GROMACS .gro file of C-alpha atoms in nm:
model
  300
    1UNK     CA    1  -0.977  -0.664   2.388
    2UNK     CA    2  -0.989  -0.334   2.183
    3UNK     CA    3  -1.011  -0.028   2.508
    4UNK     CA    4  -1.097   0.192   2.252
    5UNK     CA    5  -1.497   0.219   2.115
    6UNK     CA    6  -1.511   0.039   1.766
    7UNK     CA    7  -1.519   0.276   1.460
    8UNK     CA    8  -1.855   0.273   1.275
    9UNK     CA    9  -1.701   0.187   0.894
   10UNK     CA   10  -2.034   0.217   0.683
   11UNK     CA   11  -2.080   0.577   0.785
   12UNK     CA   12  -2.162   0.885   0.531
   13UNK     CA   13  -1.851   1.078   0.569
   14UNK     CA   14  -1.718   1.467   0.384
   15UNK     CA   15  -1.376   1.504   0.262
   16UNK     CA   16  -1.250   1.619   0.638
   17UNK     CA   17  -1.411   1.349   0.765
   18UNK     CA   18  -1.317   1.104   0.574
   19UNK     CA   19  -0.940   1.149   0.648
   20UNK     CA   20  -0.992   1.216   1.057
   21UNK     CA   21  -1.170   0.873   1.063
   22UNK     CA   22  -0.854   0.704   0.854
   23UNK     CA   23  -0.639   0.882   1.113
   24UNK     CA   24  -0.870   0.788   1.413
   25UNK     CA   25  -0.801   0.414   1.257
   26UNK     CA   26  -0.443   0.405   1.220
   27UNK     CA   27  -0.427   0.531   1.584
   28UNK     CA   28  -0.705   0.279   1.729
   29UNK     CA   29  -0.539   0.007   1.542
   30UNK     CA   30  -0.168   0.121   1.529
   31UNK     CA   31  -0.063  -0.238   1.769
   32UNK     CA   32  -0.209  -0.455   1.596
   33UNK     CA   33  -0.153  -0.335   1.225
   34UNK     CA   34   0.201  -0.265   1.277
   35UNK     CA   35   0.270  -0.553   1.430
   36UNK     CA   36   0.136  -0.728   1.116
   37UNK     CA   37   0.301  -0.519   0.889
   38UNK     CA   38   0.660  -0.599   1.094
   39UNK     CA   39   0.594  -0.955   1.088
   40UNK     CA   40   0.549  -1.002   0.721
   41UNK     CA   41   0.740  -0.708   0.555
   42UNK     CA   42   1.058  -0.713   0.765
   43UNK     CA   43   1.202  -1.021   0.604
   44UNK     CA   44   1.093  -0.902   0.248
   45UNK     CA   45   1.275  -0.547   0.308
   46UNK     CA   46   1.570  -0.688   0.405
   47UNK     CA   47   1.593  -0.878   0.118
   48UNK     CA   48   1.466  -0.610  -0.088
   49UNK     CA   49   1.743  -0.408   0.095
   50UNK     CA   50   2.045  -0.696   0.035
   51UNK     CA   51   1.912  -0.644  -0.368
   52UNK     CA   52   1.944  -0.273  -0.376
   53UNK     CA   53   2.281  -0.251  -0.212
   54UNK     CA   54   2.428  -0.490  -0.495
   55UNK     CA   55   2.267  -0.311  -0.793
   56UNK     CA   56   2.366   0.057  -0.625
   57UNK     CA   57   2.728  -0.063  -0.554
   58UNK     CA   58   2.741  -0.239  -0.901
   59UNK     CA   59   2.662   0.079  -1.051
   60UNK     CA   60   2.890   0.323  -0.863
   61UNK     CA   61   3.179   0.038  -0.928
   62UNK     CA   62   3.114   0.080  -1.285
   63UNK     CA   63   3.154   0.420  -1.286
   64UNK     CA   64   3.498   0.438  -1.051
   65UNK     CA   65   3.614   0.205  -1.287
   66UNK     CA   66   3.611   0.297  -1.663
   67UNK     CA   67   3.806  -0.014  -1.748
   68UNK     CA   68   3.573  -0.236  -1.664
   69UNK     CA   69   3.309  -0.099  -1.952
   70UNK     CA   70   3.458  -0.337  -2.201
   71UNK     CA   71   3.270  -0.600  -2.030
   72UNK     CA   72   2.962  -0.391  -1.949
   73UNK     CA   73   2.629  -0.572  -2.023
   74UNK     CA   74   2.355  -0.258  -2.021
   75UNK     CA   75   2.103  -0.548  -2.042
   76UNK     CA   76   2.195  -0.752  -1.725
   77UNK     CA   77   2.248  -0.442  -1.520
   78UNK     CA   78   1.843  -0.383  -1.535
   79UNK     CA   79   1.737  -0.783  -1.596
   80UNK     CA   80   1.980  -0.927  -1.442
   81UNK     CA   81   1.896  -1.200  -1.211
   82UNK     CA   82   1.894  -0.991  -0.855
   83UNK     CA   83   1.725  -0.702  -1.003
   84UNK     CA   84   1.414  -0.962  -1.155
   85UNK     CA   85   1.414  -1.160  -0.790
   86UNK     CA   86   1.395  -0.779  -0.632
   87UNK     CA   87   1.097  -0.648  -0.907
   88UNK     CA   88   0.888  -0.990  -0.864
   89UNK     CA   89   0.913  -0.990  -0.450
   90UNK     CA   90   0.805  -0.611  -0.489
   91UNK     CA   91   0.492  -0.702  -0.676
   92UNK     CA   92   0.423  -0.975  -0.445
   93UNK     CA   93   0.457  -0.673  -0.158
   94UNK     CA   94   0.232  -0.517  -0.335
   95UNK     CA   95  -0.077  -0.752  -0.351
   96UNK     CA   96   0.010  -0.881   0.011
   97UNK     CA   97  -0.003  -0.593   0.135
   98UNK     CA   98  -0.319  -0.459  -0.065
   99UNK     CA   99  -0.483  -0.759   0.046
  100UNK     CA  100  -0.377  -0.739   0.401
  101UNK     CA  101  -0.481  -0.348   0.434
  102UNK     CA  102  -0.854  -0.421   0.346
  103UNK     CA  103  -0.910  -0.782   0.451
  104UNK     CA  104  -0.844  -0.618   0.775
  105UNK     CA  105  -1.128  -0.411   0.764
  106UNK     CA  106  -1.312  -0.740   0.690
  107UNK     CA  107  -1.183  -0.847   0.958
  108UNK     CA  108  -1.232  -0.498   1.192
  109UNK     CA  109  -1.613  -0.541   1.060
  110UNK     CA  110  -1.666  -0.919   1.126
  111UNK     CA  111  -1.515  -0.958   1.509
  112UNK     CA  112  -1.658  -0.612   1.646
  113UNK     CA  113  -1.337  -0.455   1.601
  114UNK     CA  114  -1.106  -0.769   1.725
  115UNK     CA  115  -0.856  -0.862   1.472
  116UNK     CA  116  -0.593  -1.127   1.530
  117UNK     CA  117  -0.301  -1.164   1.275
  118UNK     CA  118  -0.347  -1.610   1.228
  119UNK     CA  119  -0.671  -1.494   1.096
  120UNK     CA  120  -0.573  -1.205   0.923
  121UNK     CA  121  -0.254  -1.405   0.741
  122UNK     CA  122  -0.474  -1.691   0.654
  123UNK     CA  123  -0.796  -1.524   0.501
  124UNK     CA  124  -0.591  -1.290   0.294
  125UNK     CA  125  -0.457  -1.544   0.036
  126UNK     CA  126  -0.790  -1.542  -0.121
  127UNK     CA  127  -0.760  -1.182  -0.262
  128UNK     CA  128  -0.435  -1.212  -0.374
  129UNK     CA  129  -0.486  -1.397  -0.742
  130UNK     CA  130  -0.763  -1.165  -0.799
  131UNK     CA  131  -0.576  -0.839  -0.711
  132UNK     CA  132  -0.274  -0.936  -0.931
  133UNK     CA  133  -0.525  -0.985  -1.242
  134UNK     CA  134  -0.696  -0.629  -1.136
  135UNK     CA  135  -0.342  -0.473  -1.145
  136UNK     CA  136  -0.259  -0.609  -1.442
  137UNK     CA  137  -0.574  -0.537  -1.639
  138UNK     CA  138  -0.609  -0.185  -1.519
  139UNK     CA  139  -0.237  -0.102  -1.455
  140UNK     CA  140  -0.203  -0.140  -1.854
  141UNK     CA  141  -0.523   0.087  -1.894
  142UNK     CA  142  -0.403   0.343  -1.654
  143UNK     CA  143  -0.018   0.382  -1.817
  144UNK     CA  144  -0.210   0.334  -2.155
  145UNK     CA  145  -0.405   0.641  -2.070
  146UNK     CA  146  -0.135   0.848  -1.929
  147UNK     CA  147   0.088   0.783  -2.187
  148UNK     CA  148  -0.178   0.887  -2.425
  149UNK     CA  149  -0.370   1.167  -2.326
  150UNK     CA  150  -0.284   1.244  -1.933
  151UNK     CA  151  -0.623   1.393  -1.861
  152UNK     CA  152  -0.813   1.011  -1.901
  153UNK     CA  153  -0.516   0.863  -1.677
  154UNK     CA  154  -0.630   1.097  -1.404
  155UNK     CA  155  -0.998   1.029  -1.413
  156UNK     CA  156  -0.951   0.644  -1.413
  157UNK     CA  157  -0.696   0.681  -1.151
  158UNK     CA  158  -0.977   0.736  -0.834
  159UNK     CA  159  -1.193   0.440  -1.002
  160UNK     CA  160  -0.911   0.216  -1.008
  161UNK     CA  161  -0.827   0.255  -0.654
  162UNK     CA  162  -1.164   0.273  -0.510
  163UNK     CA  163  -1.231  -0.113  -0.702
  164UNK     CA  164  -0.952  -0.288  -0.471
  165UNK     CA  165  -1.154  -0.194  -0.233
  166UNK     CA  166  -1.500  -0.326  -0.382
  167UNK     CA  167  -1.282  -0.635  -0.510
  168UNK     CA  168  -1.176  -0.763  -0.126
  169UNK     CA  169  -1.497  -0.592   0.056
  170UNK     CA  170  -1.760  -0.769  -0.163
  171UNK     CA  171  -1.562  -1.043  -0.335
  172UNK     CA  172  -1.641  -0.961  -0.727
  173UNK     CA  173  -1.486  -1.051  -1.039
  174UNK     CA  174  -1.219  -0.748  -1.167
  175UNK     CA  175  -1.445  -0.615  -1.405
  176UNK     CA  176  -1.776  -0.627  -1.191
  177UNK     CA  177  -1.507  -0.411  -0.961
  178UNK     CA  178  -1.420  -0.170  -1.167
  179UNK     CA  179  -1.811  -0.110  -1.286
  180UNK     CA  180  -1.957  -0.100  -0.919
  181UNK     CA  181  -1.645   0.159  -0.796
  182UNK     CA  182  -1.736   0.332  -1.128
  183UNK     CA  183  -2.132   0.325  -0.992
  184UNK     CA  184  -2.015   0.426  -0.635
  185UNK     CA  185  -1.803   0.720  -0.718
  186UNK     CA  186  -2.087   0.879  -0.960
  187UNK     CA  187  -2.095   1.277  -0.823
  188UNK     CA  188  -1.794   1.180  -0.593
  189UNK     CA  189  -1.534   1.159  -0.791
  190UNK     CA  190  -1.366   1.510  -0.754
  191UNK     CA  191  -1.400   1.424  -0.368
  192UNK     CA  192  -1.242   1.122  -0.424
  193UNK     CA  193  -0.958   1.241  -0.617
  194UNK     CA  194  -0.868   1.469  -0.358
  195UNK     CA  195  -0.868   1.223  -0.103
  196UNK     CA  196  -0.628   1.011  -0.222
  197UNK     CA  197  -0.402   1.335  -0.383
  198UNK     CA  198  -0.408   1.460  -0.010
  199UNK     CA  199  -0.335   1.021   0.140
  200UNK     CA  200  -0.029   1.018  -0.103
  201UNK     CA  201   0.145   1.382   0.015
  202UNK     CA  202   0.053   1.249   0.311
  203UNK     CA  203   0.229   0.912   0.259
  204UNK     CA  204   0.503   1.115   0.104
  205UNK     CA  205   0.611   1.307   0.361
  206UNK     CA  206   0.608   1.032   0.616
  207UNK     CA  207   0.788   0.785   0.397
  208UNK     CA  208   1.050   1.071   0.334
  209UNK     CA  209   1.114   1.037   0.721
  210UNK     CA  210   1.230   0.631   0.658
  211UNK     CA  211   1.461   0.745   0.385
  212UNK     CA  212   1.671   1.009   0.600
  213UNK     CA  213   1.969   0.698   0.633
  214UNK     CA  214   1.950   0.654   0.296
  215UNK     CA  215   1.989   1.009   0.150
  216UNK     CA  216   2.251   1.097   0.484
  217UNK     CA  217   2.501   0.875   0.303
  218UNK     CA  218   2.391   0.967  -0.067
  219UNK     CA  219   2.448   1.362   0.014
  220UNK     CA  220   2.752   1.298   0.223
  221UNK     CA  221   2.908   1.077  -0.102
  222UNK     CA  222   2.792   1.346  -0.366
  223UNK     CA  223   2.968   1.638  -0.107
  224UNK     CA  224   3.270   1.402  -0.129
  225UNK     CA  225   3.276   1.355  -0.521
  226UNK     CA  226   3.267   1.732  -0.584
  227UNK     CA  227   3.555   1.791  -0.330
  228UNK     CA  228   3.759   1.507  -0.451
  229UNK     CA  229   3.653   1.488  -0.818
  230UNK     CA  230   3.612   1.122  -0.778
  231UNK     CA  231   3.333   0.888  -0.795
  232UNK     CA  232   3.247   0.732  -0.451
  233UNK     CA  233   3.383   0.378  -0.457
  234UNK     CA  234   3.138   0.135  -0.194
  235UNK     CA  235   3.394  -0.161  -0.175
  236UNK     CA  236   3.410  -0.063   0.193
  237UNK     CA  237   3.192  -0.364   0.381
  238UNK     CA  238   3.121  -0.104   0.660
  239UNK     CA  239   2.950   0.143   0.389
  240UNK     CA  240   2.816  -0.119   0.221
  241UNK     CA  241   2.614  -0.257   0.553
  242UNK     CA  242   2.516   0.122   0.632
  243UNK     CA  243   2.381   0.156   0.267
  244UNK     CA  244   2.193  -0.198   0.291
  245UNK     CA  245   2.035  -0.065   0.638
  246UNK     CA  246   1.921   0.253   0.508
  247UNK     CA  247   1.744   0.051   0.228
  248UNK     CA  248   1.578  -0.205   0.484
  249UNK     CA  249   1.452   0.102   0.655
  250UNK     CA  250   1.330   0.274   0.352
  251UNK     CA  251   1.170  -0.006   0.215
  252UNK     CA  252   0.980  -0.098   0.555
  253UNK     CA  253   0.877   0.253   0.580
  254UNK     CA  254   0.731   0.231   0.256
  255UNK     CA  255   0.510  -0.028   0.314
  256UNK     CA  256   0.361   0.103   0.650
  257UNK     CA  257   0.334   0.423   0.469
  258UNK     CA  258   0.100   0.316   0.253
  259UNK     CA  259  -0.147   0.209   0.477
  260UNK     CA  260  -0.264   0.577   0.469
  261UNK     CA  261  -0.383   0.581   0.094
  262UNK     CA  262  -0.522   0.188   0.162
  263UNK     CA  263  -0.712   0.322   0.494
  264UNK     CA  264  -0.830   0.624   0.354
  265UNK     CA  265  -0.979   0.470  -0.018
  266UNK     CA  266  -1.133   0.204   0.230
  267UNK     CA  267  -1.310   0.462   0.402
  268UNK     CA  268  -1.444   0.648   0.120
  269UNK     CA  269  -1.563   0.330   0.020
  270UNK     CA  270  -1.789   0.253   0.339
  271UNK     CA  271  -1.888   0.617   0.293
  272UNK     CA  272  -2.034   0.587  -0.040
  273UNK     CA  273  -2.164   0.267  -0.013
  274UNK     CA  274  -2.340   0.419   0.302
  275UNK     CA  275  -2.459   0.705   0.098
  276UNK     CA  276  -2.622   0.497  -0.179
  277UNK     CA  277  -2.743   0.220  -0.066
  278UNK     CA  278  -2.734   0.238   0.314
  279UNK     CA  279  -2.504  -0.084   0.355
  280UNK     CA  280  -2.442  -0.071   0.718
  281UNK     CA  281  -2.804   0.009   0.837
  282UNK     CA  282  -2.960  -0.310   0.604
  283UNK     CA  283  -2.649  -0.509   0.787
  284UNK     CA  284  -2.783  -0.401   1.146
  285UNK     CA  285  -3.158  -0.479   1.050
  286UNK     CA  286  -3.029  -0.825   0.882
  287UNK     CA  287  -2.848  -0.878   1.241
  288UNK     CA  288  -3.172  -0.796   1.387
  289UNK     CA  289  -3.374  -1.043   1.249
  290UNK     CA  290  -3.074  -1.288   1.266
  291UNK     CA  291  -3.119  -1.242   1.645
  292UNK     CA  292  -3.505  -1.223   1.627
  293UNK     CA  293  -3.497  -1.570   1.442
  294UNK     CA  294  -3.233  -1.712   1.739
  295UNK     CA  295  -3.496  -1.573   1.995
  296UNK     CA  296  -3.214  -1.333   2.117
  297UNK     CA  297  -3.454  -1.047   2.135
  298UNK     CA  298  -3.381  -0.704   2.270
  299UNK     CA  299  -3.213  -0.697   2.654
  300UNK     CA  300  -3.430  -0.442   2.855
   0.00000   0.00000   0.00000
């Protein structure tokens, strides 16, 4: 049982409060969302971490050894095998963990704040085909627009995050998404933009903290190459392991990071949804009459 009193989600919320309540939730629920987080993403960082370490030494061992460029295959280096098994298990990450973050609230919503991770691993498979075509579709629109003109990249960028939420809360088809965040976020959208600009700093800085192993060795090679004129050579199994742990942790930090962006778009949501259409009030009176019909009544 949660000891802590369960946070109202459809709630009209400012900017400030907004991002307390996203903090308030990571706190509430830091047991059993990290523990969900370990339990899925450990095994894919380490992996992630195994592929990282080959394609970083790889690199370096091209460069300490000029002889070996006669046989240098640009191509492989980025598509080689490892590097496509490490890209596709990232995307995977990606949509699990999307799917995870707001199924949870779902979840949160559903069982009165109790969430346990059976039915939070076996529910969120049914988001996961429907956020990989919503990345896809408006991942291409969003680098389209960047590419293109910047300015319309920026503006889409709030919409686009704010319909993975309406895509796992309400269950809609990607388009019907990306119209009803479009609807939601109508007067809101500088509000939103500045949540999630302040989320990612946020998520930044903390991920920043995971990747201290990785850039201790990085700095301490590049100190060595300039004293020593020589490029740093990681045939050494014992620097090789340290680099491959400093990439598990980086890559697990990563993906607890980012519940802070996933948390705090999810609670913009409820707020706007709130705002417009006072969601969570018609849910209590539809409870109401639920209990009315049961003859549950009103305990005096």
């Amino acid at each position: 049982m949660q000891d802590k009193k369960k946070i109202e989600l459809y709630q009209v919320r400012n900017f400030s409060e907004v991002m307390g309540a996203t903090i308030d939730f990571i706190r509430q629920q830091f047991k059993p969302l990290m523990s969900a987080i370990l339990l899925v993403f450990t095994p894919i960082a380490l992996i992630n971490g195994i592929l990282m370490t080959r394609y970083f030494v790889n690199i370096f061992n091209f460069a300490s050894n000029p002889q070996d460029l006669d046989n240098f295959n640009p191509f492989l280096l980025v598509f080689g095998g490892g590097n496509m098994v490490m890209f596709f298990i990232s995307i995977l990450a990606l949509l699990v963990l999307t799917a995870m973050v707001f199924q949870y609230f779902v979840l949160y919503q559903k069982n009165e704040g109790e969430v346990t991770f059976n039915e939070l691993w076996n529910s969120l498979w049914q988001h996961v085909l429907p956020l990989f075509g919503y990345h896809i579709v408006f991942g291409i629109m969003l680098v389209i627009a960047f590419l293109l003109l910047v300015i319309p990249g920026f503006y889409l960028m709030p919409i686009v995050s704010l319909g993975l939420a309406a895509l796992v809360f309400e269950k809609k088809g990607i388009f019907e998404s990306f119209s009803r965040a479009y609807e939601l976020i109508k007067n809101h959208w500088w509000q939103t933009f500045g949540i999630l600009i302040v989320a990612y700093i946020f998520q930044n800085i903390v991920s920043n903290v995971f990747a201290i192993p990785f850039f201790g060795i990085y700095f301490k090679e590049i100190f060595t190459m300039a004293i020593n004129e020589e490029i740093p050579n990681f045939s050494n199994t014992g620097a090789q392991l340290y680099l491959g742990f400093s990439f598990f942790v980086m890559m697990l930090g990563s993906y607890i990071t980012y519940l802070i962006p996933f948390i705090a778009i999810a609670f913009q949501y409820f707020s706007l949804s709130e705002e417009k259409e006072a969601s969570g009030l018609m849910k209590e009176v539809d409870d109401f009459d639920v209990s009315k019909n049961q003859g549950g009544g009103i305990e005096v």
